[in-house]
Short mmCIF file of C-alpha atoms in Angstrom, two decimals:
data_model
loop_
_atom_site.label_atom_id
_atom_site.label_comp_id
_atom_site.label_asym_id
_atom_site.label_seq_id
_atom_site.Cartn_x
_atom_site.Cartn_y
_atom_site.Cartn_z
CA MET A 1 302.25 130.12 138.05
CA GLY A 2 301.41 130.68 141.72
CA ARG A 3 297.81 131.37 140.81
CA LEU A 4 297.67 128.25 138.67
CA LEU A 5 299.09 126.22 141.55
CA ARG A 6 296.47 127.67 143.91
CA ILE A 7 293.68 126.79 141.50
CA ILE A 8 294.96 123.22 141.30
CA LEU A 9 295.24 122.95 145.08
CA ASN A 10 291.80 124.49 145.65
CA SER A 11 290.17 122.01 143.31
CA SER A 12 292.36 119.10 144.38
CA GLY A 13 289.19 117.07 144.96
CA LEU A 14 288.20 117.46 141.34
CA PHE A 15 291.64 116.51 140.08
CA THR A 16 291.89 113.50 142.38
CA PHE A 17 288.46 112.42 141.20
CA LEU A 18 289.26 112.87 137.51
CA ILE A 19 292.58 111.02 137.71
CA LEU A 20 291.17 108.11 139.72
CA GLU A 21 288.08 107.92 137.51
CA LEU A 22 290.28 107.73 134.42
CA VAL A 23 292.27 104.96 136.09
CA CYS A 24 289.00 103.13 136.80
CA VAL A 25 287.77 103.45 133.21
CA TYR A 26 291.14 102.22 132.01
CA LEU A 27 290.92 99.22 134.34
CA ILE A 28 287.33 98.52 133.28
CA VAL A 29 288.17 98.58 129.59
CA HIS A 30 291.27 96.46 129.99
CA HIS A 31 290.04 93.84 132.42
CA ASN A 32 286.36 93.27 131.57
CA ASP A 33 285.35 91.54 128.37
CA THR A 34 281.88 93.06 127.91
CA GLN A 35 283.03 96.61 128.42
CA ARG A 36 286.07 96.06 126.22
CA ALA A 37 283.84 94.87 123.37
CA ILE A 38 281.49 97.84 123.79
CA TRP A 39 284.46 100.21 123.96
CA ALA A 40 285.96 98.79 120.78
CA GLU A 41 282.61 99.03 119.01
CA THR A 42 282.01 102.61 120.16
CA LYS A 43 285.52 103.62 119.23
CA SER A 44 285.20 102.15 115.75
CA VAL A 45 281.82 103.81 115.16
CA TYR A 46 282.49 107.28 116.56
CA GLY A 47 286.22 107.24 115.95
CA SER A 48 285.84 106.76 112.22
CA TYR A 49 283.07 109.36 112.15
CA PHE A 50 285.19 111.94 113.96
CA THR A 51 288.25 111.13 111.88
CA GLU A 52 286.21 111.57 108.74
CA GLN A 53 284.81 114.90 109.89
CA LEU A 54 288.24 116.09 110.95
CA ASN A 55 289.81 115.06 107.67
CA ARG A 56 287.07 116.82 105.75
CA LYS A 57 287.63 120.00 107.75
CA LEU A 58 291.40 119.84 107.41
CA ALA A 59 291.50 118.69 103.79
CA PHE A 60 292.34 122.16 102.53
CA LEU A 61 295.62 122.15 104.45
CA ASP A 62 296.87 119.45 102.13
CA VAL A 63 295.68 120.88 98.84
CA ALA A 64 298.95 122.55 97.88
CA ARG A 65 300.92 119.38 98.39
CA GLU A 66 298.29 117.26 96.64
CA ASN A 67 298.36 119.66 93.72
CA GLU A 68 302.11 119.40 93.49
CA ILE A 69 301.89 115.61 93.48
CA LEU A 70 299.18 115.63 90.83
CA ARG A 71 301.10 118.10 88.68
CA ARG A 72 304.16 115.87 88.73
CA GLU A 73 302.07 112.85 87.95
CA ASN A 74 300.41 114.68 85.06
CA ALA A 75 303.77 115.73 83.72
CA ALA A 76 305.05 112.16 83.96
CA LEU A 77 301.96 110.81 82.20
CA LEU A 78 301.98 113.46 79.51
CA ALA A 79 305.62 112.71 78.81
CA ARG A 80 304.64 109.15 77.99
CA ILE A 81 301.99 109.72 75.35
CA PRO A 82 303.34 109.16 71.82
CA GLY A 83 302.85 112.75 70.69
CA SER A 84 305.39 114.07 73.16
CA GLY A 85 308.24 112.07 71.73
CA TYR A 86 310.73 113.60 69.31
CA ASP A 87 311.23 111.33 66.35
CA THR A 88 314.95 110.73 66.08
CA SER A 89 314.83 108.42 63.09
CA VAL A 90 316.18 110.19 60.00
CA ASP A 91 314.43 109.63 56.71
CA THR A 92 316.60 111.10 54.05
CA LEU A 93 315.96 110.21 50.47
CA GLN A 94 319.23 109.75 48.66
CA VAL A 95 319.98 107.77 45.55
CA ALA A 96 323.40 106.51 44.63
CA ASP A 97 323.72 106.72 40.89
CA SER A 98 326.96 106.85 38.91
CA LEU A 99 325.37 108.71 36.03
CA PHE A 100 323.52 111.37 38.03
CA GLN A 101 325.32 112.87 40.93
CA GLN A 102 323.02 113.61 43.81
CA ARG A 103 322.21 117.29 44.07
CA PHE A 104 319.09 117.53 46.22
CA THR A 105 318.31 115.41 49.26
CA TYR A 106 314.96 115.30 51.00
CA LEU A 107 314.63 115.12 54.75
CA ALA A 108 311.27 113.96 56.04
CA SER A 109 309.83 116.10 58.82
CA ARG A 110 306.61 116.55 60.68
CA VAL A 111 304.81 119.84 61.18
CA VAL A 112 304.63 120.35 64.95
CA ASN A 113 303.26 123.87 65.14
CA LYS A 114 301.37 126.29 62.95
CA SER A 115 300.57 129.94 63.32
CA PRO A 116 296.89 130.86 63.27
CA TYR A 117 295.74 131.59 59.76
CA GLY A 118 296.52 135.14 58.72
CA PRO A 119 298.49 137.09 56.15
CA TYR A 120 301.82 135.92 57.60
CA ASN A 121 301.59 132.15 57.98
CA THR A 122 304.50 130.28 59.44
CA LEU A 123 304.92 126.77 60.76
CA ILE A 124 307.43 124.79 62.78
CA ILE A 125 308.87 121.44 61.71
CA ASP A 126 310.70 118.99 63.92
CA ARG A 127 314.00 118.95 62.08
CA GLY A 128 316.78 121.39 62.81
CA SER A 129 320.44 122.18 62.49
CA ASN A 130 321.38 118.81 63.97
CA LEU A 131 320.36 117.35 60.62
CA GLN A 132 321.88 120.10 58.46
CA VAL A 133 318.67 122.03 58.07
CA GLU A 134 319.69 125.58 57.18
CA ARG A 135 318.13 128.95 56.62
CA GLY A 136 316.93 129.32 53.05
CA GLN A 137 316.18 125.67 52.33
CA GLY A 138 312.85 124.85 50.76
CA VAL A 139 310.17 122.58 52.12
CA VAL A 140 307.89 120.62 49.81
CA ALA A 141 304.78 118.67 50.74
CA ASP A 142 301.93 116.70 49.20
CA GLY A 143 303.13 117.24 45.67
CA GLY A 144 303.42 121.00 46.07
CA LEU A 145 305.38 123.65 47.92
CA LEU A 146 305.14 124.31 51.62
CA GLY A 147 307.58 127.13 52.27
CA VAL A 148 311.11 128.21 53.00
CA ILE A 149 313.12 127.70 56.20
CA SER A 150 313.65 131.00 58.01
CA GLU A 151 314.92 130.14 61.49
CA VAL A 152 316.79 127.07 62.69
CA THR A 153 317.32 125.65 66.17
CA PRO A 154 319.16 122.39 66.90
CA ARG A 155 315.99 120.30 66.68
CA HIS A 156 313.39 122.49 65.04
CA ALA A 157 313.05 124.95 62.23
CA ARG A 158 310.59 127.67 61.35
CA VAL A 159 309.14 127.66 57.87
CA ILE A 160 307.77 130.72 56.13
CA SER A 161 304.78 129.29 54.36
CA VAL A 162 304.01 129.81 50.69
CA LEU A 163 300.96 131.64 52.07
CA HIS A 164 303.02 134.50 53.52
CA LEU A 165 302.99 138.04 52.16
CA ASP A 166 306.81 138.12 52.06
CA THR A 167 307.23 134.91 50.14
CA ARG A 168 309.06 135.22 46.83
CA ILE A 169 309.65 132.04 44.85
CA SER A 170 310.89 131.73 41.32
CA ALA A 171 308.29 129.86 39.25
CA GLY A 172 307.66 129.36 35.59
CA LEU A 173 306.02 127.47 32.78
CA ASP A 174 307.50 124.48 31.02
CA ASN A 175 308.43 126.75 28.08
CA ASN A 176 311.05 128.37 30.39
CA ALA A 177 309.23 131.63 30.82
CA PHE A 178 309.36 132.52 34.47
CA GLY A 179 308.16 135.01 37.02
CA THR A 180 307.91 135.48 40.76
CA LEU A 181 305.40 133.60 42.84
CA ARG A 182 303.83 135.55 45.66
CA TRP A 183 300.66 135.50 47.70
CA ASP A 184 298.24 138.38 47.99
CA GLY A 185 296.99 137.34 51.41
CA ARG A 186 293.42 136.71 50.40
CA ASP A 187 292.70 133.20 49.12
CA PRO A 188 294.74 130.38 50.63
CA ARG A 189 294.11 128.20 47.56
CA ARG A 190 295.45 130.69 44.99
CA VAL A 191 298.77 132.41 44.52
CA THR A 192 299.88 134.96 41.94
CA ILE A 193 302.82 134.94 39.56
CA THR A 194 304.05 138.39 38.70
CA ASP A 195 306.72 139.69 36.35
CA MET A 196 305.79 137.17 33.68
CA PRO A 197 306.37 138.75 30.21
CA ASP A 198 303.05 139.47 28.57
CA TYR A 199 304.09 138.01 25.20
CA VAL A 200 304.36 134.54 26.63
CA PRO A 201 301.31 132.55 25.61
CA VAL A 202 299.53 131.21 28.63
CA ALA A 203 296.48 129.02 28.57
CA PRO A 204 294.30 128.05 31.53
CA ASN A 205 295.35 124.79 33.19
CA ASP A 206 298.96 125.19 32.17
CA THR A 207 301.16 123.74 34.88
CA ILE A 208 303.47 126.00 36.86
CA TYR A 209 306.83 124.53 37.90
CA THR A 210 309.64 125.69 40.08
CA THR A 211 312.57 127.00 38.09
CA GLY A 212 315.39 126.10 40.43
CA TYR A 213 317.05 129.46 39.81
CA SER A 214 316.94 130.40 43.49
CA ASN A 215 318.67 127.20 44.69
CA VAL A 216 315.76 126.73 47.09
CA PHE A 217 313.73 124.18 45.21
CA PRO A 218 314.79 121.69 42.56
CA THR A 219 313.95 122.45 38.97
CA GLY A 220 310.63 121.25 37.64
CA LEU A 221 308.59 120.64 40.78
CA PRO A 222 304.92 121.25 39.96
CA ILE A 223 303.30 124.00 41.97
CA GLY A 224 299.85 124.48 40.53
CA THR A 225 297.80 125.20 37.45
CA VAL A 226 297.04 128.50 35.81
CA GLU A 227 293.50 129.68 36.34
CA SER A 228 293.58 132.99 34.51
CA SER A 229 296.04 135.52 33.19
CA LEU A 230 295.79 139.29 33.44
CA PRO A 231 298.09 141.42 31.25
CA LEU A 232 299.08 144.64 32.99
CA ALA A 233 298.88 147.49 30.58
CA GLY A 234 302.08 149.50 30.08
CA THR A 235 304.41 147.24 32.05
CA GLY A 236 304.95 144.48 29.52
CA SER A 237 304.12 141.84 32.05
CA GLN A 238 301.13 139.83 33.05
CA ASN A 239 299.86 138.37 36.30
CA LEU A 240 298.89 134.72 36.47
CA THR A 241 296.45 133.43 39.04
CA VAL A 242 297.57 129.95 39.99
CA VAL A 243 295.57 127.31 41.83
CA LEU A 244 297.89 125.42 44.18
CA LEU A 245 298.15 121.66 43.89
CA ASN A 246 298.33 121.20 47.64
CA ASP A 247 296.85 122.93 50.65
CA PRO A 248 299.73 124.37 52.70
CA LEU A 249 297.40 125.16 55.60
CA GLN A 250 296.63 121.49 56.17
CA ALA A 251 300.07 120.03 55.63
CA THR A 252 301.21 117.65 58.35
CA ASN A 253 304.39 116.46 56.73
CA GLY A 254 307.10 118.26 54.79
CA TYR A 255 310.32 117.33 53.08
CA VAL A 256 313.19 119.68 53.62
CA VAL A 257 315.08 120.09 50.37
CA ARG A 258 318.82 120.33 50.83
CA ASP A 259 320.89 121.54 47.93
CA LEU A 260 324.28 119.82 48.11
CA PHE A 261 325.71 122.31 45.61
CA LYS A 262 324.55 125.37 47.49
CA GLU A 263 327.99 126.25 48.79
CA GLU A 264 329.51 126.04 45.34
CA LEU A 265 326.77 128.16 43.79
CA ASP A 266 327.01 130.71 46.58
CA ARG A 267 330.73 131.08 45.85
CA LEU A 268 329.89 131.97 42.29
CA ASN A 269 327.40 134.58 43.40
CA THR A 270 329.95 136.40 45.55
CA VAL A 271 332.40 136.80 42.66
CA ARG A 272 331.90 140.03 40.81
CA MET B 1 290.62 112.97 162.44
CA THR B 2 291.32 111.62 165.86
CA LEU B 3 292.90 108.25 166.52
CA ALA B 4 289.56 106.79 167.62
CA ALA B 5 287.83 108.05 164.51
CA PHE B 6 290.67 106.65 162.40
CA PHE B 7 290.30 103.21 163.94
CA SER B 8 286.52 103.16 163.76
CA ASN B 9 286.69 104.10 160.06
CA PHE B 10 289.41 101.54 159.40
CA LEU B 11 287.28 98.89 161.09
CA ARG B 12 284.28 99.97 159.05
CA PHE B 13 286.41 99.72 155.89
CA VAL B 14 287.38 96.13 156.63
CA LEU B 15 283.95 95.02 157.83
CA LEU B 16 282.09 96.54 154.90
CA LEU B 17 284.61 95.00 152.51
CA LEU B 18 284.10 91.55 154.00
CA ALA B 19 280.32 91.94 154.16
CA GLN B 20 280.08 93.07 150.56
CA VAL B 21 282.43 90.43 149.18
CA PHE B 22 281.20 87.41 151.12
CA VAL B 23 277.53 88.15 151.70
CA LEU B 24 276.01 90.93 149.59
CA ASN B 25 277.77 90.07 146.34
CA GLN B 26 276.07 86.66 146.44
CA ILE B 27 272.65 88.33 146.17
CA ALA B 28 271.53 88.84 142.60
CA TRP B 29 267.92 88.61 141.59
CA GLY B 30 266.39 88.96 138.17
CA TRP B 31 264.44 87.26 135.42
CA GLY B 32 265.07 85.89 131.99
CA GLY B 33 268.56 84.81 132.90
CA ARG B 34 269.64 88.35 133.74
CA ALA B 35 270.20 89.86 137.16
CA TYR B 36 268.52 93.19 137.89
CA LEU B 37 268.67 93.50 141.67
CA PHE B 38 271.98 93.98 143.41
CA VAL B 39 272.67 94.95 147.00
CA PHE B 40 275.31 97.54 147.85
CA GLY B 41 276.43 98.07 151.43
CA TYR B 42 279.88 99.55 151.05
CA PRO B 43 278.82 103.09 150.00
CA LEU B 44 278.05 103.44 153.70
CA PHE B 45 281.80 103.83 154.30
CA VAL B 46 281.86 107.02 152.23
CA ALA B 47 278.66 108.22 153.86
CA LEU B 48 279.95 107.80 157.41
CA LEU B 49 283.34 109.48 156.98
CA PRO B 50 283.61 112.62 159.18
CA LEU B 51 282.13 115.71 157.55
CA ARG B 52 285.37 117.70 157.54
CA THR B 53 287.51 114.98 155.95
CA PRO B 54 289.57 116.55 153.11
CA ARG B 55 287.95 115.88 149.80
CA PRO B 56 290.98 114.24 148.08
CA LEU B 57 291.27 111.90 151.08
CA VAL B 58 287.62 110.86 150.77
CA ILE B 59 288.08 110.20 147.07
CA GLY B 60 291.35 108.30 147.57
CA LEU B 61 289.90 106.10 150.34
CA SER B 62 286.79 105.29 148.32
CA PHE B 63 288.97 104.41 145.35
CA LEU B 64 290.92 102.00 147.58
CA LEU B 65 287.74 100.40 148.96
CA GLY B 66 286.21 100.03 145.51
CA LEU B 67 289.39 98.55 144.12
CA SER B 68 289.57 96.06 147.00
CA ILE B 69 286.03 94.91 146.28
CA ASP B 70 286.86 94.70 142.58
CA PHE B 71 289.77 92.39 143.31
CA PHE B 72 287.45 89.91 144.98
CA SER B 73 284.58 90.15 142.52
CA GLU B 74 286.67 90.12 139.31
CA THR B 75 285.23 93.37 137.99
CA LEU B 76 288.38 95.42 138.06
CA GLY B 77 287.63 99.16 138.08
CA LEU B 78 283.84 98.88 138.21
CA HIS B 79 283.16 99.33 141.93
CA ALA B 80 286.14 101.64 142.23
CA GLY B 81 284.88 103.93 139.50
CA ALA B 82 281.38 104.12 140.92
CA LEU B 83 282.54 104.72 144.48
CA THR B 84 285.06 107.38 143.37
CA ALA B 85 282.24 109.25 141.65
CA THR B 86 280.09 108.88 144.77
CA ALA B 87 282.87 110.28 146.92
CA TYR B 88 283.22 113.24 144.58
CA ALA B 89 279.45 113.84 144.77
CA ARG B 90 279.33 113.61 148.58
CA PRO B 91 280.11 117.32 149.30
CA LEU B 92 277.49 118.35 146.76
CA ILE B 93 274.86 116.17 148.48
CA LEU B 94 275.93 117.46 151.87
CA ARG B 95 275.55 121.06 150.66
CA SER B 96 272.08 120.37 149.27
CA LEU B 97 270.98 118.78 152.58
CA ARG B 98 272.59 121.44 154.82
CA PRO B 99 270.45 122.40 157.83
CA ARG B 100 269.34 126.04 158.07
CA ASP B 101 272.19 127.03 160.40
CA GLY B 102 274.86 124.87 158.79
CA TYR B 103 276.66 121.85 160.09
CA ASN B 104 278.06 121.81 163.60
CA ILE B 105 281.86 121.66 163.55
CA LYS B 106 281.86 118.48 165.63
CA ALA B 107 278.96 116.89 163.78
CA ARG B 108 279.30 113.42 162.34
CA PRO B 109 276.92 112.10 159.69
CA SER B 110 274.85 110.06 162.10
CA ILE B 111 271.23 109.75 163.26
CA ALA B 112 272.23 111.01 166.70
CA ASP B 113 273.69 114.27 165.35
CA LEU B 114 271.49 115.08 162.34
CA GLY B 115 268.33 113.03 162.71
CA THR B 116 266.68 110.07 160.98
CA GLY B 117 265.06 112.06 158.17
CA TRP B 118 268.28 113.76 157.18
CA MET B 119 270.11 110.43 157.31
CA ALA B 120 267.50 108.75 155.08
CA GLN B 121 267.69 111.52 152.45
CA TYR B 122 271.48 111.54 152.62
CA LEU B 123 271.77 107.79 152.09
CA THR B 124 269.14 107.78 149.34
CA LEU B 125 270.91 110.47 147.31
CA LEU B 126 274.31 108.92 147.86
CA LEU B 127 273.11 105.46 146.84
CA LEU B 128 271.25 106.87 143.87
CA VAL B 129 274.46 108.48 142.55
CA HIS B 130 276.41 105.34 143.28
CA LEU B 131 273.93 102.99 141.59
CA LEU B 132 273.52 105.18 138.51
CA VAL B 133 277.28 105.46 137.97
CA PHE B 134 277.79 101.79 138.76
CA PHE B 135 275.22 100.54 136.29
CA LEU B 136 276.38 103.05 133.71
CA LEU B 137 279.89 101.67 134.00
CA GLN B 138 278.55 98.11 134.03
CA THR B 139 276.54 98.41 130.81
CA PHE B 140 279.16 100.89 129.56
CA SER B 141 276.84 102.60 127.14
CA ILE B 142 274.16 105.26 127.41
CA LEU B 143 272.20 103.16 124.92
CA PHE B 144 271.18 100.88 127.82
CA ALA B 145 269.44 103.72 129.69
CA GLY B 146 266.32 101.60 130.23
CA GLU B 147 268.29 98.76 131.73
CA ILE B 148 270.17 101.22 133.94
CA ALA B 149 266.87 102.66 135.19
CA ILE B 150 265.36 99.24 135.96
CA LYS B 151 268.46 98.08 137.80
CA THR B 152 268.65 101.30 139.80
CA ALA B 153 264.97 101.24 140.67
CA LEU B 154 265.21 97.65 141.95
CA SER B 155 268.56 97.90 143.70
CA LEU B 156 267.97 101.21 145.45
CA PRO B 157 265.36 100.00 148.04
CA ALA B 158 267.33 96.84 148.78
CA SER B 159 270.59 98.73 149.25
CA LEU B 160 268.85 101.40 151.32
CA LEU B 161 267.41 98.73 153.60
CA THR B 162 270.80 97.06 154.00
CA THR B 163 272.66 100.29 154.73
CA GLY B 164 269.91 101.34 157.14
CA ILE B 165 270.40 98.14 159.12
CA PHE B 166 274.17 98.71 159.11
CA VAL B 167 273.73 102.31 160.32
CA LEU B 168 271.66 101.10 163.24
CA LEU B 169 274.24 98.41 164.04
CA PHE B 170 277.24 100.76 163.83
CA SER B 171 275.55 103.59 165.72
CA SER B 172 274.75 101.24 168.56
CA LYS B 173 278.38 100.15 168.58
CA THR B 174 279.96 103.63 168.81
#
């Protein structure tokens, strides 16, 4: 501090000069029109240039904050596009008829997510336990089958597709012979029906229907047409190759089938 | 600074102020509707201050003189700024013009003590600094360098002549 004071005192001439010169420049700029105009012009030219340079150099200091702002804005904008809305309107098909009591209801749903194509295809629909979607309910689409509900959350449900190696669906011909529909994991357009007795006459292009024995799908929904039959020697059964009516991989909509009698039928199954 | 020196400098302050304001400021010569030649007498006050005057005092006094002239000529800060810069440059000029064996302790910046040649160089350098700073502040932009040069080149001989006459007058008086 003492040294600093000595430096200031030793160069007191310089400091006096600088202070008084600054006072003079101030007086010149504030009391003379020509110089004031030149000063304003110079300041606007060089001032904006320096500000621009400075801002360019210091722009990176602000990037984190700018990013945060942009992220929030993006989130707000994305939340407003139609696809991000959850459709809350309920489209349930239900018919009031005094002669036929309603057994199955259909709940319209959209497919919101699909697994990449593989041997174990699943998909997600936008209807869940809030609308009585339950594990084990079937999903039909485009005049064919889509799959079976496996997991349920309040607003969404996971569907095990027909094209899943673990799928087992009861299916049969219109002459009441039936077997088990499964997929061999190879061709997404064809499924196989096993355990069909080999004495049942089957012709190509026969229609395969659901049997309704598993309480998953209603009775008599068409699934596909028979392409070929292959009797398995020694087992008394034959395998049918069935061409599906729909393409489960490209389904965008599905109707969740709800069996209103399921509880009653389940009670029967538990009695021995 | 003795009492006599104080009074003689005070008198010089007042006389140079009056001379500049009432006589020399009226002189302005030029062409094309613009004045290029101005006459400056008051830098002589800074030049004739005793050699050992403290530097801040020289600067403060020159600021006062310049400001006084500014008040009368409605160019607030212009003369003051130029004369303050001149006062700051005075020790540098004195150092560059120092005789081989240095300045005598009692020496005053006068023809009698330091000679006519020294005095002429001293005044020329001092006026040159003063005029350059003055015209720089007047145009207020380095872009007018040509104008500054013309004005300085024209005003320097006139101012030198005026101050030379004043020096002869004052030296005969004291």
